[in-house]
Amino acid sequence: MFDPSMQRQSNRIFGAVIGIVVDNKDPEGRYRVKVKFPWIRESSVKYTNEPDSSDFRSSWARITTPLAGSRDGEARGFFFLPEVDDEVLVMFELGDIRRPVVVGNLFNGVDKAYHDNNAQLGANNYRSFRSRSGHMIVFHDDDAAGQERIIIETKVPNTDVEVDPMERQGHTIVLDHSTEAEKIQIYDSKKENYVLIDSTNNKISVVSEQGDITLSAPLGTVRIECASLHTESTGNTSMEAGMNMKMEAGTNMDLEAGGVLTEVASKIKLN
């Protein structure tokens, strides 16, 4: 088995080594973790098969992060702090074990990846990010089957990461560029309240199957412009204006009531 100690030169270790995160609560609030190295022996006898009473722990290790930095005092870059017990790949500045740097996280035989490319027959159609709670961003690139989409969803079980998002229980946003099915979908977890932009059928739907829909512009104007307008309610319909109300038809206008038609005003003018 490979022994990293064989690469030591004057108490330095060159190359990448494996470690396990033991602490991510940096007392200085910096983006660092502590790592243990089970393969390092602290006993005076360098090469024995006797384990130490405890694993060797590193000093606080910085973590390589895309776009890390700041501008005008405003930090930027990714923030993906490893969890305790994560397996990580570590290197040391100039081989100095006192200056560790975490260069990446590793899946392993216990902490397995949530996509199985063998089950995809090697198609490798998924690029995704999944948080500890199961929130996911997925890029699905099955161009051979004409299924190309981006999915943002909450609370995705580990066993359902490749299930159709409409069959899962989280809140969902889907940007679907699939052949003959182009659409944008925003659904709640119950799939009862949603917005559907159907590019294929040139249609937009806003639906609340059990609740209400409110359009509000307290200091502005709500304007509806269309070639034809149809409104229908199964219950009552109410229209109210705090000041003037004007209804105008370019040709004919019909007013019809199945019961009593009532007009009330201080003065009514007819033509």
Coordinates of C-alpha atoms in Angstrom, one line a residue:
M1 CA 0.0 0.0 0.0
F2 CA 1.2 3.5 -0.8
D3 CA 2.8 5.1 2.3
P4 CA 2.9 8.9 2.0
S5 CA 5.8 9.0 4.6
M6 CA 8.0 7.5 1.9
Q7 CA 7.9 10.9 0.1
R8 CA 9.0 12.8 3.1
Q9 CA 12.1 14.9 2.6
S10 CA 13.4 16.7 5.7
N11 CA 10.0 16.4 7.4
R12 CA 8.2 17.6 4.3
I13 CA 5.4 15.8 2.4
F14 CA 5.1 16.4 -1.3
G15 CA 2.1 15.2 -3.4
A16 CA -1.6 14.8 -2.5
V17 CA -2.8 12.9 0.6
I18 CA -6.1 11.8 2.0
G19 CA -7.7 13.3 5.1
I20 CA -10.9 13.3 7.0
V21 CA -12.5 16.6 8.1
V22 CA -12.8 16.8 11.9
D23 CA -13.7 20.4 12.5
N24 CA -15.2 23.2 10.4
K25 CA -15.9 25.8 13.1
D26 CA -12.9 28.1 12.6
P27 CA -12.6 30.4 15.7
E28 CA -11.5 33.2 13.4
G29 CA -14.6 32.8 11.2
R30 CA -12.4 32.0 8.2
Y31 CA -13.1 29.5 5.4
R32 CA -11.0 26.7 6.9
V33 CA -11.3 23.2 8.3
K34 CA -9.2 20.9 10.4
V35 CA -8.3 17.5 9.0
K36 CA -7.1 14.2 10.6
F37 CA -4.6 12.0 8.8
P38 CA -5.1 8.4 10.1
W39 CA -2.0 7.2 8.2
I40 CA 0.4 9.5 10.1
R41 CA 1.9 7.9 13.2
E42 CA 3.1 10.1 16.1
S43 CA 5.0 7.3 17.9
S44 CA 8.7 7.5 18.2
V45 CA 9.0 4.3 16.1
K46 CA 8.3 5.5 12.6
Y47 CA 7.3 2.3 10.9
T48 CA 5.2 0.1 13.1
N49 CA 1.7 -1.4 12.6
E50 CA 0.6 -0.3 16.1
P51 CA -2.0 2.5 15.9
D52 CA -1.6 5.7 18.0
S53 CA -4.1 6.5 20.7
S54 CA -5.5 9.3 18.5
D55 CA -5.2 10.3 14.9
F56 CA -2.9 13.2 13.9
R57 CA -4.8 16.4 13.3
S58 CA -3.8 19.2 11.1
S59 CA -3.6 22.9 11.8
W60 CA -6.4 25.0 10.2
A61 CA -6.4 24.2 6.4
R62 CA -7.4 26.7 3.8
I63 CA -9.7 25.4 1.0
T64 CA -9.3 26.0 -2.8
T65 CA -12.4 27.8 -4.0
P66 CA -13.3 29.0 -7.5
L67 CA -13.2 32.8 -7.9
A68 CA -12.2 33.3 -4.2
G69 CA -11.2 36.9 -3.4
S70 CA -12.7 40.3 -2.8
R71 CA -13.1 43.7 -4.3
D72 CA -13.6 46.9 -2.4
G73 CA -14.0 44.9 0.8
E74 CA -16.8 42.7 -0.7
A75 CA -16.0 39.0 -0.8
R76 CA -16.8 36.9 -3.9
G77 CA -16.4 33.3 -5.0
F78 CA -18.1 30.0 -4.1
F79 CA -18.8 29.0 -0.5
F80 CA -18.9 25.2 -0.1
L81 CA -17.4 24.4 3.3
P82 CA -16.8 20.7 3.8
E83 CA -18.8 18.8 6.4
V84 CA -17.3 17.0 9.4
D85 CA -16.4 13.4 8.3
D86 CA -16.0 14.4 4.7
E87 CA -13.1 12.7 2.9
V88 CA -10.9 15.4 1.3
L89 CA -7.7 15.6 -0.8
V90 CA -5.0 17.6 0.9
M91 CA -1.7 19.1 -0.2
F92 CA 0.9 21.1 1.7
E93 CA 2.5 24.4 0.8
L94 CA 6.1 23.7 -0.1
G95 CA 5.6 20.3 1.5
D96 CA 5.2 21.8 5.0
I97 CA 2.7 19.7 6.9
R98 CA 2.0 22.8 9.1
R99 CA 0.5 24.5 6.1
P100 CA -2.2 22.2 4.7
V101 CA -4.6 23.2 1.8
V102 CA -7.7 21.2 1.0
V103 CA -7.9 20.9 -2.8
G104 CA -11.2 18.9 -3.1
N105 CA -13.7 16.5 -1.7
L106 CA -13.9 12.8 -2.5
F107 CA -16.7 10.3 -2.9
N108 CA -15.8 6.8 -1.6
G109 CA -17.3 3.4 -1.1
V110 CA -19.5 4.6 1.8
D111 CA -20.2 8.2 0.7
K112 CA -21.2 7.4 -2.8
A113 CA -22.1 9.7 -5.7
Y114 CA -25.9 10.2 -6.2
H115 CA -25.7 9.8 -10.0
D116 CA -24.8 6.4 -11.4
N117 CA -23.2 6.7 -14.9
N118 CA -23.2 2.9 -15.3
A119 CA -27.0 3.0 -15.0
Q120 CA -27.0 5.6 -17.7
L121 CA -25.0 3.2 -19.9
G122 CA -22.1 5.7 -19.8
A123 CA -24.2 8.5 -21.3
N124 CA -23.0 10.9 -18.5
N125 CA -26.1 13.2 -19.0
Y126 CA -26.1 14.9 -15.6
R127 CA -24.1 17.8 -14.1
S128 CA -25.5 18.7 -10.7
F129 CA -25.1 20.2 -7.2
R130 CA -26.9 18.7 -4.2
S131 CA -26.8 20.3 -0.7
R132 CA -26.9 18.5 2.6
S133 CA -30.7 18.9 2.8
G134 CA -31.3 17.7 -0.7
H135 CA -31.7 21.0 -2.5
M136 CA -30.5 20.5 -6.1
I137 CA -29.4 22.3 -9.3
V138 CA -29.3 19.9 -12.2
F139 CA -28.1 20.3 -15.8
H140 CA -29.7 17.5 -17.8
D141 CA -27.9 17.2 -21.2
D142 CA -29.6 14.2 -22.9
D143 CA -29.3 15.7 -26.3
A144 CA -29.6 12.3 -28.0
A145 CA -33.1 11.9 -26.6
G146 CA -33.9 15.6 -27.1
Q147 CA -34.1 16.2 -23.3
E148 CA -32.2 19.2 -22.4
R149 CA -33.1 21.2 -19.3
I150 CA -32.0 22.9 -16.1
I151 CA -33.8 21.9 -12.9
I152 CA -33.8 23.8 -9.5
E153 CA -35.6 21.9 -6.8
T154 CA -35.8 21.6 -3.0
K155 CA -35.7 18.5 -0.8
V156 CA -34.8 15.9 -3.4
P157 CA -34.3 12.4 -1.8
N158 CA -31.0 10.7 -2.7
T159 CA -32.9 7.9 -4.4
D160 CA -34.9 10.3 -6.6
V161 CA -32.3 12.5 -8.2
E162 CA -33.1 11.3 -11.7
V163 CA -36.9 11.0 -11.3
D164 CA -38.9 13.4 -13.3
P165 CA -39.2 16.6 -11.2
M166 CA -43.0 16.6 -11.6
E167 CA -43.1 13.3 -9.7
R168 CA -41.0 14.6 -6.7
Q169 CA -42.3 16.6 -3.7
G170 CA -40.1 19.7 -3.6
H171 CA -40.6 23.2 -4.9
T172 CA -39.5 23.1 -8.6
I173 CA -38.2 25.4 -11.3
V174 CA -37.6 23.7 -14.7
L175 CA -36.1 25.4 -17.7
D176 CA -36.9 22.8 -20.4
H177 CA -35.4 23.0 -23.8
S178 CA -36.5 19.5 -24.8
T179 CA -37.5 18.9 -28.4
E180 CA -41.1 19.7 -29.1
A181 CA -41.6 20.4 -25.4
E182 CA -39.9 23.7 -24.7
K183 CA -41.3 25.3 -21.5
I184 CA -40.5 27.0 -18.2
Q185 CA -42.3 25.6 -15.1
I186 CA -42.5 26.9 -11.6
Y187 CA -44.3 24.6 -9.2
D188 CA -44.8 24.4 -5.5
S189 CA -44.3 21.2 -3.6
K190 CA -48.0 20.1 -3.9
K191 CA -48.0 20.9 -7.7
E192 CA -51.2 22.8 -7.1
N193 CA -49.8 26.4 -7.6
Y194 CA -47.7 27.0 -10.7
V195 CA -46.7 29.1 -13.5
L196 CA -46.2 27.5 -16.9
I197 CA -44.7 29.2 -19.9
D198 CA -45.3 26.8 -22.8
S199 CA -43.1 27.9 -25.7
T200 CA -44.1 24.9 -27.9
N201 CA -47.9 25.8 -27.7
N202 CA -47.3 29.6 -27.3
K203 CA -49.2 29.7 -24.0
I204 CA -48.7 31.1 -20.5
S205 CA -50.7 29.7 -17.5
V206 CA -50.8 31.0 -13.9
V207 CA -52.8 28.5 -11.8
S208 CA -53.8 28.2 -8.1
E209 CA -55.9 25.1 -7.9
Q210 CA -57.0 25.6 -4.2
G211 CA -56.1 29.2 -3.4
D212 CA -56.0 32.8 -4.6
I213 CA -54.1 34.8 -7.2
T214 CA -53.4 38.5 -6.5
L215 CA -52.1 41.2 -8.9
S216 CA -51.2 44.3 -7.0
A217 CA -49.7 47.7 -7.9
P218 CA -50.6 50.1 -5.0
L219 CA -49.0 53.1 -6.6
G220 CA -49.0 52.1 -10.2
T221 CA -51.3 50.8 -13.0
V222 CA -52.2 47.2 -13.9
R223 CA -52.8 47.1 -17.6
I224 CA -54.2 44.1 -19.6
E225 CA -53.9 44.4 -23.4
C226 CA -55.1 41.6 -25.7
A227 CA -57.0 40.8 -28.9
S228 CA -59.8 39.2 -27.0
L229 CA -60.7 39.1 -23.3
H230 CA -62.8 36.5 -21.6
T231 CA -63.6 36.5 -17.9
E232 CA -65.7 33.9 -16.1
S233 CA -66.4 33.0 -12.4
T234 CA -68.4 30.2 -11.0
G235 CA -69.4 32.4 -8.0
N236 CA -69.7 36.2 -7.6
T237 CA -67.9 38.8 -9.6
S238 CA -67.2 42.3 -8.1
M239 CA -65.7 45.4 -9.7
E240 CA -65.1 48.5 -7.6
A241 CA -63.5 51.9 -8.3
G242 CA -62.5 54.4 -5.7
M243 CA -63.2 57.2 -8.2
N244 CA -64.5 57.1 -11.8
M245 CA -65.2 53.9 -13.8
K246 CA -65.6 53.9 -17.6
M247 CA -66.8 51.0 -19.8
E248 CA -66.8 51.6 -23.5
A249 CA -67.5 49.4 -26.5
G250 CA -66.6 50.3 -30.1
T251 CA -69.7 48.6 -31.4
N252 CA -72.4 46.8 -29.4
M253 CA -72.6 46.2 -25.6
D254 CA -75.0 43.7 -24.0
L255 CA -76.0 43.7 -20.3
E256 CA -78.0 40.7 -19.2
A257 CA -79.1 39.3 -15.9
G258 CA -80.9 36.0 -15.1
G259 CA -82.6 37.8 -12.2
V260 CA -83.0 41.5 -11.3
L261 CA -80.8 44.2 -12.9
T262 CA -80.4 47.1 -10.5
E263 CA -79.0 50.5 -11.3
V264 CA -78.5 53.0 -8.4
A265 CA -77.1 56.5 -8.8
S266 CA -77.8 60.1 -7.7
K267 CA -78.6 60.7 -11.4
I268 CA -78.9 58.3 -14.4
K269 CA -78.5 59.6 -17.9
L270 CA -79.6 57.5 -20.9
N271 CA -78.4 58.9 -24.2

